PDB file of C-alpha atoms in Angstrom:
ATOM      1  CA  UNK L  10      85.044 210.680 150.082  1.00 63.00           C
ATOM      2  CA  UNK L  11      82.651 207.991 149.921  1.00 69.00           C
ATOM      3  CA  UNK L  12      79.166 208.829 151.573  1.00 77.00           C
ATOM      4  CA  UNK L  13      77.579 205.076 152.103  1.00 78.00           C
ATOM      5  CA  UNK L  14      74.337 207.210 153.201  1.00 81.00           C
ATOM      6  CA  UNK L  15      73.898 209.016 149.899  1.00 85.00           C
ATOM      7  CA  UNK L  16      74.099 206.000 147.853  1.00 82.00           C
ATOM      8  CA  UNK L  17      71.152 204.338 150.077  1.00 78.00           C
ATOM      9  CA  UNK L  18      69.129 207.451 149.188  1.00 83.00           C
ATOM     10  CA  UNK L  19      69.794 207.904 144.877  1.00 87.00           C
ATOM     11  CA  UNK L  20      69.786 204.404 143.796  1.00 86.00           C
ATOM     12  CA  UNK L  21      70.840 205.923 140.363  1.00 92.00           C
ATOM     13  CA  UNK L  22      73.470 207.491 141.667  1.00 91.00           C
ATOM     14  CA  UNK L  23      74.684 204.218 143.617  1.00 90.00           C
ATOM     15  CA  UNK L  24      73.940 202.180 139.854  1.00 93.00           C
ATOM     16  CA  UNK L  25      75.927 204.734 138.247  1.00 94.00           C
ATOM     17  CA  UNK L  26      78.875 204.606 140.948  1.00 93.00           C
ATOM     18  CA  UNK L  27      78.367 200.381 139.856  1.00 95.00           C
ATOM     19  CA  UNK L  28      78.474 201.019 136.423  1.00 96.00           C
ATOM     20  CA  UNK L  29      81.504 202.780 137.123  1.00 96.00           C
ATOM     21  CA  UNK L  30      83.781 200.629 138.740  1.00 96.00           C
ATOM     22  CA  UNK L  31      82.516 197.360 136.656  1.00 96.00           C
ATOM     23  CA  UNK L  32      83.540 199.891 133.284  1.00 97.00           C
ATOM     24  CA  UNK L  33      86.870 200.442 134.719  1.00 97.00           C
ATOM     25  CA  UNK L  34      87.102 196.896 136.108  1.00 97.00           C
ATOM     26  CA  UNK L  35      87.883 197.863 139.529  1.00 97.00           C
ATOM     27  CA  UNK L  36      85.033 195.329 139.810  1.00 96.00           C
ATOM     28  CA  UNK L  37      84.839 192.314 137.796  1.00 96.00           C
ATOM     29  CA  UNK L  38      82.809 188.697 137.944  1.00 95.00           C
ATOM     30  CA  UNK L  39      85.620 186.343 137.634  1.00 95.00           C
ATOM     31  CA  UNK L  40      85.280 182.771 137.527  1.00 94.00           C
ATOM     32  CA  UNK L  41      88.103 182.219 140.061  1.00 95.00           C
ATOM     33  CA  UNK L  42      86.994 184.373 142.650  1.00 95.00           C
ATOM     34  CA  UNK L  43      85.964 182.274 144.624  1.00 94.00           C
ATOM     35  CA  UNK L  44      88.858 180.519 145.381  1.00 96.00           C
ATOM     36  CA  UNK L  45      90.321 184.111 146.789  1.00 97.00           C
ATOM     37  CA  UNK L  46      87.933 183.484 149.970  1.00 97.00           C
ATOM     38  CA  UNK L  47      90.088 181.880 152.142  1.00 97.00           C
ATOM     39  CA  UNK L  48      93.390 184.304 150.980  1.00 97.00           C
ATOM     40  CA  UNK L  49      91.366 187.154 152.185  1.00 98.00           C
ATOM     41  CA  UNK L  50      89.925 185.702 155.223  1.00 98.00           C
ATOM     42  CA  UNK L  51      93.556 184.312 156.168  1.00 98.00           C
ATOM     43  CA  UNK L  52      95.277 187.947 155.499  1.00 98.00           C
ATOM     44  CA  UNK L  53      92.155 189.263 158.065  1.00 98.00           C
ATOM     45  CA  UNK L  54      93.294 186.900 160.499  1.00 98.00           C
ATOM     46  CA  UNK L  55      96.571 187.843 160.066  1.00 97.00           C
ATOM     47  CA  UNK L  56      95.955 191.978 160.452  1.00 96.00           C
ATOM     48  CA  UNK L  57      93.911 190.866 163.650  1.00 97.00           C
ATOM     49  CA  UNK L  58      96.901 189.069 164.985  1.00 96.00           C
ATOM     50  CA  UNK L  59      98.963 192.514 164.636  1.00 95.00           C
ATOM     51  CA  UNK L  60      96.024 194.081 166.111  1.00 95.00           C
ATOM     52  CA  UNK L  61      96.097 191.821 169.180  1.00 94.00           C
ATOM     53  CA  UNK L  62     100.090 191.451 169.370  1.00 94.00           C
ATOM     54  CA  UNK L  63     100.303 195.364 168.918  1.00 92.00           C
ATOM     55  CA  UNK L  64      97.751 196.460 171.884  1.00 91.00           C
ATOM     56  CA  UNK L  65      99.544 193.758 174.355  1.00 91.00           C
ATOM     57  CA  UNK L  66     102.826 196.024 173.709  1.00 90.00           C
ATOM     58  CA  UNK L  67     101.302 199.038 174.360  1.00 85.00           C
ATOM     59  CA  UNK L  68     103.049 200.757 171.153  1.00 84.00           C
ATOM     60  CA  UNK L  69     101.915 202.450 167.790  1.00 85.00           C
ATOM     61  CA  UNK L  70      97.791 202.406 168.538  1.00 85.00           C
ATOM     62  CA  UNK L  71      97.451 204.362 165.742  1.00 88.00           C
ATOM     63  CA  UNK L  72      98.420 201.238 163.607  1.00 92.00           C
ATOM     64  CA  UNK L  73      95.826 199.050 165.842  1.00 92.00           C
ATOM     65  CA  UNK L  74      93.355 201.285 164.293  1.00 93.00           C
ATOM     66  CA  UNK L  75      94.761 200.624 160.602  1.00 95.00           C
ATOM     67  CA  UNK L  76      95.471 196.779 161.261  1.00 95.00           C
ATOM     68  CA  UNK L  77      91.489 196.448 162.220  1.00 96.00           C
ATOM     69  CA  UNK L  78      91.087 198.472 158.856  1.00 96.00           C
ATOM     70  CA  UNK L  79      92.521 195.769 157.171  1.00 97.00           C
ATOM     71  CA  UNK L  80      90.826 193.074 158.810  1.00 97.00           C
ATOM     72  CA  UNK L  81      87.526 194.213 157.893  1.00 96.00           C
ATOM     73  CA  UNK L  82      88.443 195.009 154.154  1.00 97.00           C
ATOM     74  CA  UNK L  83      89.974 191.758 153.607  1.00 97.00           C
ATOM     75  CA  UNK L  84      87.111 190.175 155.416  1.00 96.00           C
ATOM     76  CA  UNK L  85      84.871 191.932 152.985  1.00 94.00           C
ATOM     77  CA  UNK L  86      87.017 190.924 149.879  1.00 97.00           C
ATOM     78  CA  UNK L  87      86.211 187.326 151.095  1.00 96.00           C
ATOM     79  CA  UNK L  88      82.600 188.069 150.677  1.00 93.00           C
ATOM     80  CA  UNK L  89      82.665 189.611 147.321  1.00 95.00           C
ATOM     81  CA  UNK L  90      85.022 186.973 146.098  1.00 96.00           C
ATOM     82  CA  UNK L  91      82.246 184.179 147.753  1.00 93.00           C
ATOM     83  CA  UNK L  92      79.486 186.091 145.440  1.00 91.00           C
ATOM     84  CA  UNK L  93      82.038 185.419 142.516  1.00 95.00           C
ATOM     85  CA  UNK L  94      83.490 188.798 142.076  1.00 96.00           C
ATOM     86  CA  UNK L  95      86.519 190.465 142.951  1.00 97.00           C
ATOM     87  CA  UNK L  96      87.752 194.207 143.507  1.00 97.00           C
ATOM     88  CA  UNK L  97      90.241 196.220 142.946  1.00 96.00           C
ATOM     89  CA  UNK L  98      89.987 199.420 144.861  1.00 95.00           C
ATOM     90  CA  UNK L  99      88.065 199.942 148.254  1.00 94.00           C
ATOM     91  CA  UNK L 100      85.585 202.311 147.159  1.00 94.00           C
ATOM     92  CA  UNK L 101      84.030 199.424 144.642  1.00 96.00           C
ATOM     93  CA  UNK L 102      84.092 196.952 147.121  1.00 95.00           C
ATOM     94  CA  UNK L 103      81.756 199.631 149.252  1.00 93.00           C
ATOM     95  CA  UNK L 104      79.850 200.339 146.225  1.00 93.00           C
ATOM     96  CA  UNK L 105      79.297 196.170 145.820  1.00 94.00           C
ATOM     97  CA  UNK L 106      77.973 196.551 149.348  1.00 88.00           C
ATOM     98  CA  UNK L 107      75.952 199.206 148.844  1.00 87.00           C
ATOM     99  CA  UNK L 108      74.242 197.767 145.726  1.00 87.00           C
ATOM    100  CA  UNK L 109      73.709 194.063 147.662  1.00 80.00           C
ATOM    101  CA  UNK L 110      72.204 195.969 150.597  1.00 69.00           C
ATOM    102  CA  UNK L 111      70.463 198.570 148.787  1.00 69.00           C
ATOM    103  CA  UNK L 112      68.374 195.681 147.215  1.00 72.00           C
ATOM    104  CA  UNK L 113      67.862 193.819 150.798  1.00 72.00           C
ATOM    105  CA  UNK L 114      67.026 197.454 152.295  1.00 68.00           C
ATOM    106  CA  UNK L 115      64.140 197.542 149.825  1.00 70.00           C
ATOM    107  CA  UNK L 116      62.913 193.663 149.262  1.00 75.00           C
ATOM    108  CA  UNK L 117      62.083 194.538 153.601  1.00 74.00           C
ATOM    109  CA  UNK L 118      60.547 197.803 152.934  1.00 70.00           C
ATOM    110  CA  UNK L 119      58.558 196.325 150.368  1.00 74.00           C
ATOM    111  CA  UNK L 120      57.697 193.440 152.371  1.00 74.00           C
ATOM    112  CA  UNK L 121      56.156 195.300 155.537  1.00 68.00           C
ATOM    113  CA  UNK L 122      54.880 198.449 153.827  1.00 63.00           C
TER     114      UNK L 122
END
């Protein structure tokens, strides 16, 4: 299981996790990417109106909580695909995160230490 707190504290552990997935190409900077945005943010809205039409029923709540799952990965697929990359597996698009925010996390620490 993927522990997004670990890779904020071993930054060569999180670069190795990124060397990783861009070896096995679950993560890849692809010249088309970004024309995957809108795909991704369209299949978000789409999990989010199963989400909605599913909790007006009143049935299967357990698949509200995997619909809203969804949303949120594909939203975040639109993101990496906007910074011209694109994933194959959850975990790397985590890792992307983690790497993005692991350099923001420290350009601020740097910045008021």
């Amino acid at each position: 299981m993927l522990n997004v707190e670990e890779y904020f504290k071993n930054k060569e552990k999180l670069e190795g996790a990124y060397d990783f997935h861009t070896y096995k190409k679950n993560l890849e900077k692809e010249r088309h990417a970004k024309s995957l945005v809108y795909a991704h943010l369209d299949k978000a809205k789409h999990n989010l109106a199963f989400v909605n039409q599913n909790i007006k029923s009143g049935n299967f709540q357990d698949w509200s909580i995997v619909g809203l799952y969804y949303a949120v990965y594909h939203a975040a697929l639109a993101l990496v695909a906007k910074k011209g990359f694109i994933s194959r597996s959850h975990n790397a698009t985590m890792i992307f995160f983690d790497k993005k925010l692991y350099k923001r996390i420290q350009r601020r620490r740097t910045a008021v230490d």
